[in-house]
Coordinates of C-alpha atoms and ligand atoms in Angstrom, one line a residue:
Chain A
X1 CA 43.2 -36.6 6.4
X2 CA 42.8 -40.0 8.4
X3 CA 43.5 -38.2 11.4
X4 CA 40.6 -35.1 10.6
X5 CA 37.8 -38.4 9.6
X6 CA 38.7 -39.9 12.8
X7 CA 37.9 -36.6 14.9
X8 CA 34.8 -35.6 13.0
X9 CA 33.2 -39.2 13.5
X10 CA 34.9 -39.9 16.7
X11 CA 33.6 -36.7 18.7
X12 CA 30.0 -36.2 17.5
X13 CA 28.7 -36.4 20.7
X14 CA 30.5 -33.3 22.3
X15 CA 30.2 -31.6 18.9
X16 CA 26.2 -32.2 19.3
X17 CA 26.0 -30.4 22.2
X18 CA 27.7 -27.3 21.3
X19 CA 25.7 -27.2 18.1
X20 CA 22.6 -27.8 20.3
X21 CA 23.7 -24.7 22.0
X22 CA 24.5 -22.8 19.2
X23 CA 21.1 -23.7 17.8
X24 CA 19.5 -22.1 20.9
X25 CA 21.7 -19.3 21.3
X26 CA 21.1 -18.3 17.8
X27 CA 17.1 -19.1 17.9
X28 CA 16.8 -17.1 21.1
X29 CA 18.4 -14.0 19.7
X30 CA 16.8 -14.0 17.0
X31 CA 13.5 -13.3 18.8
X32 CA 14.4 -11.2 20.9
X33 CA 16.1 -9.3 17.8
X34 CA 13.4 -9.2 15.9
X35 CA 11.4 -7.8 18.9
X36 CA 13.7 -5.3 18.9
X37 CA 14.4 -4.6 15.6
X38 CA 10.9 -4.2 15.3
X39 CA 10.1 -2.1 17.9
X40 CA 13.2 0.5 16.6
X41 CA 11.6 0.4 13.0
X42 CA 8.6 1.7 14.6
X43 CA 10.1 4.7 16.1
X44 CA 12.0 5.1 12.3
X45 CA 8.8 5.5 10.7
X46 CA 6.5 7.4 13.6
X47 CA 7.6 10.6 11.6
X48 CA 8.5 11.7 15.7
X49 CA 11.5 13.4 15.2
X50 CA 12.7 12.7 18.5
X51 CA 12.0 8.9 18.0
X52 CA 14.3 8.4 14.8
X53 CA 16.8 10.3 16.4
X54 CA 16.8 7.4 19.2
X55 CA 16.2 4.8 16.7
X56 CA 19.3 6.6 14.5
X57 CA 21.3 6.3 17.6
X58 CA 21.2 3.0 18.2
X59 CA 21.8 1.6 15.0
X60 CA 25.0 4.0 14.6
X61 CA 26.4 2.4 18.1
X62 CA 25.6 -0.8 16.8
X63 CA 26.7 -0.5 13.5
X64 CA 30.0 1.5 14.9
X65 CA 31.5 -0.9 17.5
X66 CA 32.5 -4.4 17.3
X67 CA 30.2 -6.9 18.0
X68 CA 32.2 -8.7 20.6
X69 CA 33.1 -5.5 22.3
X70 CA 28.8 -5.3 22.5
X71 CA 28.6 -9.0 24.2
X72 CA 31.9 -7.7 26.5
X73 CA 30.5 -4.5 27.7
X74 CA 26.9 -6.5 28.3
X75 CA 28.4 -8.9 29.7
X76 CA 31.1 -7.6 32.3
X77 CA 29.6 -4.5 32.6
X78 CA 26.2 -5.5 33.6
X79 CA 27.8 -8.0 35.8
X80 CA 28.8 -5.6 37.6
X81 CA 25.1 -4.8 38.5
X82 CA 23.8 -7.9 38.3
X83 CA 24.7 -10.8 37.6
X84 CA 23.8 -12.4 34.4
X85 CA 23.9 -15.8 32.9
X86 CA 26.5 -16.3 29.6
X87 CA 24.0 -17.7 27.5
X88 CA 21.7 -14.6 28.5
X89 CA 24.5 -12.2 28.2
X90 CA 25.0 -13.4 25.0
X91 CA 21.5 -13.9 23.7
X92 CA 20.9 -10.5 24.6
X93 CA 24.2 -9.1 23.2
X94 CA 24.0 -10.8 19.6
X95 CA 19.8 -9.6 20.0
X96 CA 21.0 -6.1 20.4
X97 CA 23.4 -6.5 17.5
X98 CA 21.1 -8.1 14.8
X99 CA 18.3 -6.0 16.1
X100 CA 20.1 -2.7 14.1
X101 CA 19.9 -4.8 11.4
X102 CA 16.6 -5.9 11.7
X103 CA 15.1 -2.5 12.6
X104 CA 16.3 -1.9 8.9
X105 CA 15.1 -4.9 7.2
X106 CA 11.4 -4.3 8.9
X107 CA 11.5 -0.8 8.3
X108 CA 12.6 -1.2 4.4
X109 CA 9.8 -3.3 3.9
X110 CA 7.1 -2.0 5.6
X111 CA 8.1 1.2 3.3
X112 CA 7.7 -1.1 0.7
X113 CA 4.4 -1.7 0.9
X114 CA 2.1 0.4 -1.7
X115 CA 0.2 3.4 -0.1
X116 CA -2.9 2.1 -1.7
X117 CA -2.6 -0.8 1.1
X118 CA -2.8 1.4 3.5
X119 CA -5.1 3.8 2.6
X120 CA -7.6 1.1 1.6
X121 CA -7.4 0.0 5.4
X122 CA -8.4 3.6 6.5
X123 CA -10.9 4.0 4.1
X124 CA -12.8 1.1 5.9
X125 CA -11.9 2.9 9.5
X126 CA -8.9 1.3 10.7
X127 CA -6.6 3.0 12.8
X128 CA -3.4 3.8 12.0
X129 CA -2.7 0.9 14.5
X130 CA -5.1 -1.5 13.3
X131 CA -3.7 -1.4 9.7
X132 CA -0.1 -1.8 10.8
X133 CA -1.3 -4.9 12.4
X134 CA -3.7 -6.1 10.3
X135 CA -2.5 -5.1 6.6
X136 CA 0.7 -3.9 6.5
X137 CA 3.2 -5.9 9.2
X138 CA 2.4 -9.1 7.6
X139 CA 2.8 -8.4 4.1
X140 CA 6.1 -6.4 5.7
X141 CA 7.1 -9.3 7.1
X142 CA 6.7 -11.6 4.0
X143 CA 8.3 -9.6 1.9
X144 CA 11.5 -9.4 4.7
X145 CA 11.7 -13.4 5.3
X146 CA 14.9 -13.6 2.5
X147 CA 16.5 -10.7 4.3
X148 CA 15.2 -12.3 8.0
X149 CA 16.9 -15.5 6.8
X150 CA 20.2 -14.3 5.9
X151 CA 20.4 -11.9 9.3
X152 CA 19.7 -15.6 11.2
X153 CA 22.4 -16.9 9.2
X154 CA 24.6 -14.0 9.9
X155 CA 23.5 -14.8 13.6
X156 CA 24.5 -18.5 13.7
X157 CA 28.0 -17.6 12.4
X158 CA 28.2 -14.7 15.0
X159 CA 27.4 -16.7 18.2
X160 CA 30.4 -18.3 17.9
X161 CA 32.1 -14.9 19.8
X162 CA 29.7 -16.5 22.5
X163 CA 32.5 -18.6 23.1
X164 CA 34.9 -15.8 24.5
X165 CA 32.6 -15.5 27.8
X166 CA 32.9 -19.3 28.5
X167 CA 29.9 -20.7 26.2
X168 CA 31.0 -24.4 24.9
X169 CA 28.9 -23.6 21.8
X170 CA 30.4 -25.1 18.3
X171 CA 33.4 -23.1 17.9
X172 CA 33.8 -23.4 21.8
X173 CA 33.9 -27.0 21.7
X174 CA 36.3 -26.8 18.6
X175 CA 38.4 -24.5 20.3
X176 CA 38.6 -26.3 23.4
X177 CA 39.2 -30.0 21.8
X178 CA 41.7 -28.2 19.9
X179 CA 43.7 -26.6 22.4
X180 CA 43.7 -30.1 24.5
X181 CA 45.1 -31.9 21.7
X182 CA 47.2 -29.0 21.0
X183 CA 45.8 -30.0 17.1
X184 CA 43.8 -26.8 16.4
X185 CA 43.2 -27.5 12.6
X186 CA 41.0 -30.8 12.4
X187 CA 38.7 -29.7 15.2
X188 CA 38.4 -26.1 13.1
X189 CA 37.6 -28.0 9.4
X190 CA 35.0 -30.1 11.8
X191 CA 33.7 -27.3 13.4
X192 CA 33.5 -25.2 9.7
X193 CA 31.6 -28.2 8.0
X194 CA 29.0 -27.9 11.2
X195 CA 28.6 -24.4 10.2
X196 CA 28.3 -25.0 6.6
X197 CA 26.0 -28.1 7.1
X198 CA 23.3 -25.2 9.3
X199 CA 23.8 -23.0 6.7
X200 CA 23.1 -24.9 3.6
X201 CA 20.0 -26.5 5.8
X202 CA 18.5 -23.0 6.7
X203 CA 19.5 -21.3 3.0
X204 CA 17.1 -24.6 1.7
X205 CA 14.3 -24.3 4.2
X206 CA 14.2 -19.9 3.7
X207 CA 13.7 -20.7 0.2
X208 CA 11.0 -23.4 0.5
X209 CA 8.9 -20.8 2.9
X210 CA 9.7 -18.1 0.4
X211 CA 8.0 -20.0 -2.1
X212 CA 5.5 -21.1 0.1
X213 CA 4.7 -17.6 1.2
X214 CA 4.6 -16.2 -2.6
X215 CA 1.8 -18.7 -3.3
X216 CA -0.9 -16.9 -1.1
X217 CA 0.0 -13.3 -3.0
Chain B
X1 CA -42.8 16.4 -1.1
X2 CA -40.4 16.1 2.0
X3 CA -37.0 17.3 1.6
X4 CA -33.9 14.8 0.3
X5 CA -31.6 14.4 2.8
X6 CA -28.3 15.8 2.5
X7 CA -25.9 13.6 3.0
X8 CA -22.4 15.4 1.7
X9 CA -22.4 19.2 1.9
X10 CA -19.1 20.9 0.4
X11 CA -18.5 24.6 0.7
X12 CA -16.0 26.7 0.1
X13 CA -13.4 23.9 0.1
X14 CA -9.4 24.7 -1.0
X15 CA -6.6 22.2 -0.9
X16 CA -3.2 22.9 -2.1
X17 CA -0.2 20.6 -2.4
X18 CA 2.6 22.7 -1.1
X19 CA 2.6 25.3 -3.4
X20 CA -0.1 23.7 -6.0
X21 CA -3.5 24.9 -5.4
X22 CA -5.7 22.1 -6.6
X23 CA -9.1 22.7 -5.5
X24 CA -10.7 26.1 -5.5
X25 CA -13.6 27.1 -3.4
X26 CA -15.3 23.5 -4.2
X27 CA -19.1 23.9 -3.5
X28 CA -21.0 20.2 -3.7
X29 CA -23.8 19.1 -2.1
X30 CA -24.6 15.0 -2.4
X31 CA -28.6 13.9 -0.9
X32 CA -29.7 10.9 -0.3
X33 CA -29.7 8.1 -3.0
X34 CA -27.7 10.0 -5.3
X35 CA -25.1 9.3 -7.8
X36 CA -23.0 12.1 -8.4
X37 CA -20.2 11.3 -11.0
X38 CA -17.6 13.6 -11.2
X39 CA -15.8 14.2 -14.3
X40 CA -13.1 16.7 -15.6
X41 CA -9.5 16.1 -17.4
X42 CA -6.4 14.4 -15.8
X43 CA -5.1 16.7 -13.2
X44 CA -8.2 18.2 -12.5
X45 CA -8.7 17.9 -8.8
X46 CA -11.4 15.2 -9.2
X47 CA -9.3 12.4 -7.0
X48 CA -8.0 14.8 -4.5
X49 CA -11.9 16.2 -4.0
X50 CA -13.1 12.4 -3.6
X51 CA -9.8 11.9 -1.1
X52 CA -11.3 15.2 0.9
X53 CA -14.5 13.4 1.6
X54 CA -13.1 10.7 2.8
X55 CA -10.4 12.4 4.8
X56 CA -7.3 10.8 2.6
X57 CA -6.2 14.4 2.1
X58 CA -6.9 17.3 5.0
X59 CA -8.6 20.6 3.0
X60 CA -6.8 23.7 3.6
X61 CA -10.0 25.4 4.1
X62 CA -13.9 25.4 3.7
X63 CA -16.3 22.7 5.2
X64 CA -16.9 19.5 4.6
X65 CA -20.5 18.6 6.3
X66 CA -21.2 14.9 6.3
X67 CA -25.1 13.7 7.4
X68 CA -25.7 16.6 8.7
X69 CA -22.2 17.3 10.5
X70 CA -19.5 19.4 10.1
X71 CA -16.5 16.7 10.3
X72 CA -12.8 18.7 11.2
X73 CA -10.1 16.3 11.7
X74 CA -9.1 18.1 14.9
X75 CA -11.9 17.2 16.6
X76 CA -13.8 14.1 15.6
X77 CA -13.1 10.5 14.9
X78 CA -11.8 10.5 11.4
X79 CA -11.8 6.3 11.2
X80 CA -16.1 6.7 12.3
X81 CA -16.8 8.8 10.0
X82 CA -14.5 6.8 7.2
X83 CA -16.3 3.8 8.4
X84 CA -19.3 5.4 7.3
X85 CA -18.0 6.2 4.2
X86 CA -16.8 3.8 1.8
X87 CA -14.1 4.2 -1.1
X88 CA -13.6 2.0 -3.7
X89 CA -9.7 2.5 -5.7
X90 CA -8.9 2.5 -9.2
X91 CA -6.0 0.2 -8.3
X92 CA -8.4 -2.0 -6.4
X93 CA -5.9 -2.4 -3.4
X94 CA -7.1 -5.2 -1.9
X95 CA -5.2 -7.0 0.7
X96 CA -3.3 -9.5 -1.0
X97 CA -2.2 -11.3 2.2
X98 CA -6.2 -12.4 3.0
X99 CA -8.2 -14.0 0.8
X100 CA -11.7 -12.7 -1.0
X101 CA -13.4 -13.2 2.1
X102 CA -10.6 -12.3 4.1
X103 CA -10.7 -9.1 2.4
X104 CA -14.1 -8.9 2.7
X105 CA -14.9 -9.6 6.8
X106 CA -11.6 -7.6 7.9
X107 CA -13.0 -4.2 8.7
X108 CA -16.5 -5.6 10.5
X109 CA -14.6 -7.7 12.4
X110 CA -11.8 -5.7 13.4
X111 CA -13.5 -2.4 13.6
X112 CA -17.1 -2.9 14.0
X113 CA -16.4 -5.8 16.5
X114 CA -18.9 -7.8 14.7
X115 CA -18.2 -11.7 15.4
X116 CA -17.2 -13.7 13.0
X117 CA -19.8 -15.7 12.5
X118 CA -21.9 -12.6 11.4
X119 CA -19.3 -11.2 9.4
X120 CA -18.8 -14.6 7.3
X121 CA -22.5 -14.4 6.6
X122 CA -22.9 -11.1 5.7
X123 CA -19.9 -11.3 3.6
X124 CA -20.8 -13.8 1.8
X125 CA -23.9 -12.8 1.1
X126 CA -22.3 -9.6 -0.1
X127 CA -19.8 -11.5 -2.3
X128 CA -22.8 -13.4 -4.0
X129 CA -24.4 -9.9 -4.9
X130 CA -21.4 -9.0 -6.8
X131 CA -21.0 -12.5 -8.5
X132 CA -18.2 -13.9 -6.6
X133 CA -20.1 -16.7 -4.7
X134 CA -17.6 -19.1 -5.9
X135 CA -14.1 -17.4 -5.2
X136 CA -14.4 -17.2 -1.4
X137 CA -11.4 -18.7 -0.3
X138 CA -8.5 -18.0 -3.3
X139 CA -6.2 -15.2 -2.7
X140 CA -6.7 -11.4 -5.0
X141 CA -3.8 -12.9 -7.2
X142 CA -5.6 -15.3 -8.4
X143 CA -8.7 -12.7 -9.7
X144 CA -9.5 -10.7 -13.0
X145 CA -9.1 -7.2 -12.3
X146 CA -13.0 -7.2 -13.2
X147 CA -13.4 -9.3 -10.3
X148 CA -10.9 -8.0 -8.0
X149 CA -12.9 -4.8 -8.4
X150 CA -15.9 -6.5 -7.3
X151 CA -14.4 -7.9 -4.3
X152 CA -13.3 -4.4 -3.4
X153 CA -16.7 -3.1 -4.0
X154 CA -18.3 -6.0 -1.2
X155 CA -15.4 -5.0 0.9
X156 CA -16.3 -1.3 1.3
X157 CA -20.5 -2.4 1.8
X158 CA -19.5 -4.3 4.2
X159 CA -19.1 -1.9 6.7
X160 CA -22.5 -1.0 5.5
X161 CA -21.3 2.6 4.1
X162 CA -24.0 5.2 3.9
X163 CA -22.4 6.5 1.0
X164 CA -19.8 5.3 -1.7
X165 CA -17.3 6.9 -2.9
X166 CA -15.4 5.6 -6.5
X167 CA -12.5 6.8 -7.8
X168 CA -12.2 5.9 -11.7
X169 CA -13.3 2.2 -10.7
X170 CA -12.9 1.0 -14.5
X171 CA -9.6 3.0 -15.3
X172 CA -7.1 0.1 -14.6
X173 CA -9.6 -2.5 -16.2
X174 CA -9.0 -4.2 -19.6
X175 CA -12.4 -2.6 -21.6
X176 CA -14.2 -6.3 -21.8
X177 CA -14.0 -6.4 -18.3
X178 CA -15.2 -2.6 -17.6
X179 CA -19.0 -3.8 -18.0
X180 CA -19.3 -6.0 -15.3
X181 CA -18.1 -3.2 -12.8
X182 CA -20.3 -0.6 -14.0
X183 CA -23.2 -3.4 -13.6
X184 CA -22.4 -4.1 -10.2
X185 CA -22.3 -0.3 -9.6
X186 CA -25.2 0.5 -11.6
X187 CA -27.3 -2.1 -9.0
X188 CA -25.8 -0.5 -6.6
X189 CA -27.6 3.1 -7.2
X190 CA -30.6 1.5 -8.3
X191 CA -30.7 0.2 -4.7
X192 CA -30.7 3.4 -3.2
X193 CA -26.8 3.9 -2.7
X194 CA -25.7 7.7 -2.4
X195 CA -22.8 7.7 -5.0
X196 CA -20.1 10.2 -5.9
X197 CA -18.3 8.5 -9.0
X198 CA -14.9 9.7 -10.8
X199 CA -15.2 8.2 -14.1
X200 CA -14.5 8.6 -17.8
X201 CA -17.9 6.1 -18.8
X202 CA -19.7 9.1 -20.0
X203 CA -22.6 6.1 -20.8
X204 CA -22.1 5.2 -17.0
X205 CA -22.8 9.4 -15.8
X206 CA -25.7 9.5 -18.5
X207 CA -27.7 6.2 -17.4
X208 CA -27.2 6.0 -13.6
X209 CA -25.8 9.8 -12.8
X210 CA -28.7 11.8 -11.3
X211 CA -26.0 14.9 -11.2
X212 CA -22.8 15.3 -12.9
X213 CA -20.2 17.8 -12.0
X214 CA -17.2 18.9 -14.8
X215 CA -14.5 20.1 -13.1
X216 CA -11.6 22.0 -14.6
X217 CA -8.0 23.0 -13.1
X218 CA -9.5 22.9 -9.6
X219 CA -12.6 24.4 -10.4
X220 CA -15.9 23.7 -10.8
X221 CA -16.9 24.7 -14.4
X222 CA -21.0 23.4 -15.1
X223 CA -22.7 20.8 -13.1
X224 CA -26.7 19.6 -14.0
X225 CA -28.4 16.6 -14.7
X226 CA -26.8 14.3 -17.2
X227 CA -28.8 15.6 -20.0
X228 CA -28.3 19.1 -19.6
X229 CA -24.2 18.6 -19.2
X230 CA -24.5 16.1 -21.8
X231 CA -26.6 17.5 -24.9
X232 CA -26.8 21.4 -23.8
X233 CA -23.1 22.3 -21.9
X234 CA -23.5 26.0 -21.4
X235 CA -19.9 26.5 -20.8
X236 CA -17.3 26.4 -24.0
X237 CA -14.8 24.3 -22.1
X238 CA -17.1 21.8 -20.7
X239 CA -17.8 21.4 -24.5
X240 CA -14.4 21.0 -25.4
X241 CA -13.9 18.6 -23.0
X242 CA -17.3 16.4 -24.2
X243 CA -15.4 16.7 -27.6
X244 CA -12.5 15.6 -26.6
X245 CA -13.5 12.4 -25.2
X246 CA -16.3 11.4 -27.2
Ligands
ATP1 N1 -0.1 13.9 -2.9 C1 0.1 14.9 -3.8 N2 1.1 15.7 -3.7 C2 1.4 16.6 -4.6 N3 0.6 16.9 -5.6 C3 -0.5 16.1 -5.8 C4 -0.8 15.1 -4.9 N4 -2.0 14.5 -5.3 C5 -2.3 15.1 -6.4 N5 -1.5 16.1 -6.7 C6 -1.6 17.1 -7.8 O1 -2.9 17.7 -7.7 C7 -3.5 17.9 -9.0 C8 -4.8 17.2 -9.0 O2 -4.7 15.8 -8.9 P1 -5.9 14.8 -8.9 O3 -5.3 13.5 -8.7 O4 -6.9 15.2 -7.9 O5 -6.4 14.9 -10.3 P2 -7.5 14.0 -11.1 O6 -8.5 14.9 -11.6 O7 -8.0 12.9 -10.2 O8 -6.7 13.5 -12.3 P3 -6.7 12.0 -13.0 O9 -7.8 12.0 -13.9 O10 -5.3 11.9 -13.6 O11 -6.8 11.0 -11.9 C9 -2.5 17.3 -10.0 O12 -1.7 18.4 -10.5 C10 -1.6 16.4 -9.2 O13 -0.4 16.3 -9.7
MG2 MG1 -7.7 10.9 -10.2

């Protein structure tokens, strides 16, 4: 016990970094996921037959394969082409993984929205476009920041499979600490209370802005 | 005496759901300044009729002529012509993300391209007309249905429709709140507004209605002015129906 107290205080420092990293790996796919995700719910509700079939495609591959064989195949496979940076590789391999999920989330609650929203927006002569922008995306998106907050937690836990292409993020560091000391378990009970510390921080602040959000409704 | 201009002509106008034929060979015409109401029993086609005009629904067949033009969704501009005409929802639907004025600027801004500025002006000046000159800024949550009604009412004038069209405005109201909605509407046609109102206020149709159509099962049974449908139906089911809702 002594010994696990006198790792978590005594290597903060390199334990900051990596959680600095997992931060930004974690922010940084998110965007880009939701980007995408959004972008594939479109094609699920363009009532383009060929669209949802590409939109259905890529949600089964994602949903059908391990996400670390995804960040592998991005990252050594497009390597092979061109060389891309780890944290990219992975940014963009954990964005194309959350992304099936978020296509999902978006396109559950933009079908959520009541026809009469939508139809009041044509009535006054907005375009199809116009109201998705104007009326129904950001009700959609209000309605999805719960679900947007747990796929970001989801994220934060998945990023640490950045780690098996080189990225000291916080299970990296944990990993590597541990396999120099050849003490794996305190640096994985540090590296757990990290993760539960983000978690319980985000789970607080996704309820505060749900709340905050339900006041202007 | 110059001749009223027409500003909804209906002929010959079918719609069916799949294999529910709602509206049969519909014949309406609408001029200037009038307030048509529309009434008929649940299920009767009225909404789906109103939803024509304003291209929410696409008629299977007839025409629908609108100032003076023949609108087909193949070929023209469906969100001009909506723009032009304005439809106010039993459920209200206002946005519930923006507030009253919000609401209430959207389409001018976004569609018209008018600038802000203008549109907070007009808007307001359009919320004071309905009585709402002191809710600009809450959210529709925070509204009486009476007055979220009224909000959507300013909405749809402010894309300065040249005709209205209501679909049972009051329906989803509690019945103290009912009055203040048909006020604002009754203003409304006294200021010249052409009209074409779904309602069950058979007080509303006989004060403001300068026509009133009964429709049954898809049809349209007896139409006149509000006196004639009123106190002398010809037909025996637009009597029944007067029966059963007085
Ligand atoms: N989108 C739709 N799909 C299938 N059937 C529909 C649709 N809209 C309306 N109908 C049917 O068309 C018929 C006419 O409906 P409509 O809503 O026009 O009647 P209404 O006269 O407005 O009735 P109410 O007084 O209840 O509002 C009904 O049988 C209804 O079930
Ligand atoms: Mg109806």
């Amino acid at each position: 016990m002594g010994e696990f107290f006198d790792i978590f205080i005594g290597s903060t420092d390199v334990f900051f970094q990596g959680l600095w990293l997992t931060l930004r790996l974690s922010v940084v796919s998110l965007l880009i996921a939701i980007v995408i995700g959004l972008f594939f719910a479109m094609l699920k509700i363009s009532r383009i037959k060929i669209l949802e079939i590409i939109a259905d495609l890529y949600i089964w591959v994602v949903r059908g394969t391990p996400l670390i064989v995804q960040i592998f195949i991005l990252y050594y496979g497009l390597a092979s082409i061109w060389l891309i940076p780890e944290f990219w590789a992975a940014s963009i391999g954990l964005a194309f993984h959350s992304g099936a999920y978020i296509a999902e989330i978006i396109r559950g609650s933009i079908q959520s929205i009541a026809k009469g929203q939508n139809e009041a927006a044509r009535s006054l002569g907005m375009n199809r476009r116009l109201t998705m922008r104007r009326i129904v995306l950001p009700q959609a998106f209000r309605r999805a920041v719960p679900a947007l907050g747990n796929q970001f937690i989801i994220g934060i836990k998945d990023s640490s499979l950045a780690s098996f292409i080189g990225l000291q993020e916080l299970f990296g560091v944990s990993n590597t600490m541990g396999s120099n000391s050849f003490n794996y378990l305190p640096y994985f009970f540090t590296v757990a209370i990290y993760y539960l510390v983000i978690v319980l921080v985000l789970t607080v602040a996704v309820n505060q802005l749900e709340k905050k959000l339900a006041v202007s409704d | 005496m110059t001749k009223p201009r027409e500003m909804i002509r209906v002929e010959k106008l079918n719609k069916s759901f799949g294999d529910l034929h709602v509206l049969y060979d519909i014949d309406l015409k609408v001029n200037e300044s009038d307030v048509v109401v529309l009434i008929g029993a649940s299920g009767s086609g009225k909404s789906t009729l109103l939803r024509c005009l304003n291209f929410l629904e696409f008629k299977d067949d007839g025409k629908i002529v609108i100032e003076g033009e023949q609108v087909e969704a193949a070929t023209h501009d469906l969100n001009k012509v909506r723009a032009k005409v304005g439809m106010v929802f039993q459920h209200f639907n206002l946005f519930p993300h923006k507030t009253v004025l919000g609401n209430v600027i959207e389409a001018p801004i976004q569609v018209k391209g008018m600038s802000k500025k203008e549109a907070v002006k007009e808007g307001k000046r359009l919320l004071d007309k309905v009585g709402l000159g002191d809710k600009y800024d809450i959210y529709p949550s925070r509204l009486s249905g009476g007055q979220k009604q009224r909000v959507a009412i300013a909405r749809a004038l402010a894309m300065q429709p040249d005709i209205m069209l209501f679909d049972e405005p009051t329906s989803a109201l509690d019945p103290e709140l009912v009055g203040e909605v048909l006020e604002t509407m009754k203003e409304l046609g006294e200021e010249g507004m052409t009209m074409v109102v779904v309602t069950h206020e058979m007080g509303f149709a006989r004060e403001v209605g300068d026509w009133v159509v009964y429709m049954n099962e898809g049809r349209i049974v007896e139409e006149g002015q509000p006196d004639h449908i009123f106190d002398h139906p010809k037909e025996e089911r637009t009597k029944a129906f007067l029966n059963s809702i007085l």
